Amino acid sequence: MTNIYFLIQIFKAMTIIKHRFFQHKINTNTETLIVGTFNPDTADNEAEIFYGRKRNFLWRLLPTAFGNINLKDKSKKEKIDFIQDRKIDFIDLILEVNVEVGEETNYEDKYLDDKVTEWRNVIDEIKKLDKLKRVAFTRKTLSDIPKMKIRVEEIQKYCNEKQILFQFLKTPARTYSVGKQKIWTDFFTK
């Protein structure tokens, strides 16, 4: 029985999932770059912009940090206008993953960490941003994502060498809280 189970696992159907915004070009005027992990281009993903899924609160945290209104339920254009005005942009570590069929909407970093088939070269993108002042990674810990950890630590090291503020921010996903808001506000008011 164990051998049959093992063979089934080996031959499980896999599927390639690209990043939903893999063609996104970072604005060259960016002063703040927010680095995430992955936003899958799947039918179930309703995001029309970075951090745009229903259970993500970036579009509340970010504007509130600047004393602006909540943009969570606002249009894509309003969000783009806001980030362009504030010189903020986004990039994710992962461009493409190869996951088991049925796991296309598994957004968990721990699951995706060893499914990556193509990484984004974040440092090369940072090098193009002459006005960059700060970089944030939208996760507080790296303990369960060893492959992503390597890339994030390289980004952090590069930022430190270039005297670009680098900070880990509590994820904007799942919940909104006053404590989380304070962390985000403090980062943008440094």
Short mmCIF file of C-alpha atoms in Angstrom, two decimals:
data_model
loop_
_atom_site.label_atom_id
_atom_site.label_comp_id
_atom_site.label_asym_id
_atom_site.label_seq_id
_atom_site.Cartn_x
_atom_site.Cartn_y
_atom_site.Cartn_z
CA MET A 1 0.00 0.00 0.00
CA THR A 2 2.82 2.43 0.84
CA ASN A 3 4.48 1.92 -2.56
CA ILE A 4 1.24 2.71 -4.40
CA TYR A 5 0.75 5.89 -2.35
CA PHE A 6 4.36 6.90 -3.06
CA LEU A 7 3.91 6.38 -6.81
CA ILE A 8 0.69 8.40 -6.81
CA GLN A 9 2.51 11.27 -5.09
CA ILE A 10 5.31 11.19 -7.67
CA PHE A 11 2.90 11.40 -10.58
CA LYS A 12 0.56 14.01 -9.14
CA ALA A 13 -0.52 16.48 -11.77
CA MET A 14 1.24 19.83 -11.50
CA THR A 15 0.38 23.20 -12.93
CA ILE A 16 2.38 26.38 -13.53
CA ILE A 17 0.95 29.55 -11.99
CA LYS A 18 2.37 32.92 -12.98
CA HIS A 19 2.30 36.07 -10.89
CA ARG A 20 -0.88 38.01 -11.55
CA PHE A 21 1.06 41.25 -12.14
CA PHE A 22 4.27 39.83 -13.62
CA GLN A 23 4.33 42.59 -16.26
CA HIS A 24 4.11 45.40 -13.68
CA LYS A 25 6.83 48.02 -14.15
CA ILE A 26 7.94 49.86 -11.03
CA ASN A 27 7.63 53.62 -11.27
CA THR A 28 11.14 55.13 -11.49
CA ASN A 29 10.09 57.88 -9.03
CA THR A 30 9.45 55.33 -6.29
CA GLU A 31 10.72 56.29 -2.84
CA THR A 32 9.12 53.40 -0.95
CA LEU A 33 9.09 49.86 -2.27
CA ILE A 34 6.86 47.27 -0.65
CA VAL A 35 8.06 43.71 -1.21
CA GLY A 36 5.67 40.79 -0.93
CA THR A 37 5.83 37.15 -1.86
CA PHE A 38 3.33 36.08 -4.54
CA ASN A 39 -0.03 36.98 -6.09
CA PRO A 40 -1.22 34.06 -8.25
CA ASP A 41 -2.90 34.60 -11.59
CA THR A 42 -5.87 32.31 -11.00
CA ALA A 43 -9.58 32.63 -11.72
CA ASP A 44 -10.36 32.68 -7.97
CA ASN A 45 -8.06 35.64 -7.34
CA GLU A 46 -10.17 38.80 -7.51
CA ALA A 47 -7.23 41.20 -7.00
CA GLU A 48 -6.95 43.85 -9.68
CA ILE A 49 -3.93 45.43 -8.01
CA PHE A 50 -1.24 44.31 -5.56
CA TYR A 51 -2.71 43.39 -2.15
CA GLY A 52 -6.21 43.64 -3.60
CA ARG A 53 -7.74 40.42 -2.25
CA LYS A 54 -10.67 40.77 0.15
CA ARG A 55 -8.76 39.42 3.13
CA ASN A 56 -5.91 41.89 2.67
CA PHE A 57 -5.95 45.23 4.46
CA LEU A 58 -3.01 47.03 2.84
CA TRP A 59 -5.38 49.49 1.19
CA ARG A 60 -6.64 50.47 4.63
CA LEU A 61 -3.26 50.41 6.42
CA LEU A 62 -1.35 52.36 3.79
CA PRO A 63 -3.66 55.38 3.33
CA THR A 64 -4.37 55.56 7.06
CA ALA A 65 -0.62 55.81 7.72
CA PHE A 66 -0.73 59.09 5.77
CA GLY A 67 -3.97 60.33 7.33
CA ASN A 68 -5.98 59.53 4.19
CA ILE A 69 -9.27 57.71 3.79
CA ASN A 70 -9.50 53.93 3.60
CA LEU A 71 -9.06 52.80 -0.02
CA LYS A 72 -9.86 49.11 0.56
CA ASP A 73 -13.15 49.22 -1.36
CA LYS A 74 -12.17 52.01 -3.75
CA SER A 75 -11.35 51.74 -7.43
CA LYS A 76 -8.05 50.60 -8.90
CA LYS A 77 -7.55 54.10 -10.30
CA GLU A 78 -7.91 55.68 -6.83
CA LYS A 79 -5.32 53.25 -5.46
CA ILE A 80 -2.90 53.92 -8.32
CA ASP A 81 -3.34 57.68 -7.92
CA PHE A 82 -2.60 57.34 -4.21
CA ILE A 83 0.62 55.32 -4.63
CA GLN A 84 1.85 57.54 -7.45
CA ASP A 85 1.21 60.64 -5.31
CA ARG A 86 3.03 59.04 -2.36
CA LYS A 87 5.81 57.56 -4.54
CA ILE A 88 5.10 53.99 -3.41
CA ASP A 89 5.27 50.87 -5.53
CA PHE A 90 5.24 47.10 -5.20
CA ILE A 91 7.21 44.03 -6.18
CA ASP A 92 6.97 40.38 -5.19
CA LEU A 93 9.74 37.82 -4.76
CA ILE A 94 8.11 35.16 -6.92
CA LEU A 95 7.27 35.29 -10.64
CA GLU A 96 6.12 31.70 -11.10
CA VAL A 97 5.34 28.52 -9.15
CA ASN A 98 4.66 24.91 -10.05
CA VAL A 99 1.96 23.54 -7.74
CA GLU A 100 -0.17 20.44 -7.49
CA VAL A 101 -3.49 20.61 -9.31
CA GLY A 102 -6.03 21.67 -6.71
CA GLU A 103 -3.52 23.89 -4.88
CA GLU A 104 -3.65 26.81 -7.32
CA THR A 105 -5.19 29.10 -4.71
CA ASN A 106 -2.90 28.07 -1.86
CA TYR A 107 -1.30 31.43 -1.06
CA GLU A 108 0.61 30.24 2.00
CA ASP A 109 4.27 31.26 1.84
CA LYS A 110 5.29 28.07 3.64
CA TYR A 111 3.64 25.97 0.91
CA LEU A 112 4.98 28.08 -1.97
CA ASP A 113 8.57 28.30 -0.71
CA ASP A 114 9.70 25.11 -2.46
CA LYS A 115 7.33 25.44 -5.44
CA VAL A 116 9.07 28.41 -7.05
CA THR A 117 10.21 27.94 -10.64
CA GLU A 118 11.13 31.59 -11.25
CA TRP A 119 12.22 34.29 -8.80
CA ARG A 120 12.05 38.03 -9.36
CA ASN A 121 15.42 39.76 -9.14
CA VAL A 122 14.36 42.39 -6.64
CA ILE A 123 17.85 43.81 -6.16
CA ASP A 124 18.19 44.49 -9.90
CA GLU A 125 14.88 46.36 -9.74
CA ILE A 126 15.99 48.33 -6.69
CA LYS A 127 19.16 49.37 -8.51
CA LYS A 128 16.97 51.16 -11.08
CA LEU A 129 15.34 53.33 -8.39
CA ASP A 130 17.58 56.35 -7.80
CA LYS A 131 15.10 57.99 -5.41
CA LEU A 132 14.44 54.94 -3.22
CA LYS A 133 14.50 55.71 0.52
CA ARG A 134 12.85 52.71 2.14
CA VAL A 135 11.97 49.08 1.50
CA ALA A 136 9.48 47.01 3.47
CA PHE A 137 8.94 43.26 3.40
CA THR A 138 5.36 42.37 4.29
CA ARG A 139 6.12 39.61 6.74
CA LYS A 140 7.62 39.76 10.23
CA THR A 141 9.39 36.38 10.28
CA LEU A 142 11.28 34.18 7.86
CA SER A 143 11.41 31.01 9.96
CA ASP A 144 9.24 28.74 7.78
CA ILE A 145 10.30 29.99 4.35
CA PRO A 146 14.01 29.11 3.94
CA LYS A 147 14.27 29.79 0.20
CA MET A 148 12.46 33.13 0.44
CA LYS A 149 14.56 33.91 3.51
CA ILE A 150 17.75 33.77 1.44
CA ARG A 151 16.36 36.32 -1.04
CA VAL A 152 14.94 38.63 1.61
CA GLU A 153 18.22 38.63 3.52
CA GLU A 154 20.07 39.51 0.30
CA ILE A 155 17.69 42.43 -0.24
CA GLN A 156 18.11 43.55 3.35
CA LYS A 157 21.92 43.38 3.06
CA TYR A 158 21.88 45.36 -0.19
CA CYS A 159 19.62 48.02 1.34
CA ASN A 160 21.85 48.30 4.41
CA GLU A 161 24.94 48.72 2.19
CA LYS A 162 23.20 51.48 0.20
CA GLN A 163 21.76 53.13 3.33
CA ILE A 164 18.19 52.42 2.28
CA LEU A 165 15.90 51.85 5.26
CA PHE A 166 14.75 48.22 5.31
CA GLN A 167 12.04 46.95 7.63
CA PHE A 168 9.89 43.89 8.16
CA LEU A 169 6.23 44.88 8.43
CA LYS A 170 3.45 42.78 9.87
CA THR A 171 1.51 41.23 7.01
CA PRO A 172 -1.47 43.26 5.80
CA ALA A 173 -3.35 39.98 5.22
CA ARG A 174 -6.15 38.42 7.26
CA THR A 175 -6.91 41.12 9.85
CA TYR A 176 -6.76 44.82 10.58
CA SER A 177 -5.84 46.04 14.05
CA VAL A 178 -4.77 49.24 15.77
CA GLY A 179 -1.42 47.62 16.62
CA LYS A 180 -0.79 46.65 13.02
CA GLN A 181 -1.75 50.15 11.91
CA LYS A 182 0.78 51.66 14.33
CA ILE A 183 3.59 49.51 12.87
CA TRP A 184 2.68 50.61 9.33
CA THR A 185 2.25 54.27 10.29
CA ASP A 186 5.59 54.32 12.13
CA PHE A 187 7.37 52.92 9.07
CA PHE A 188 6.00 55.64 6.78
CA THR A 189 6.62 58.49 9.20
CA LYS A 190 10.32 57.66 9.85
#
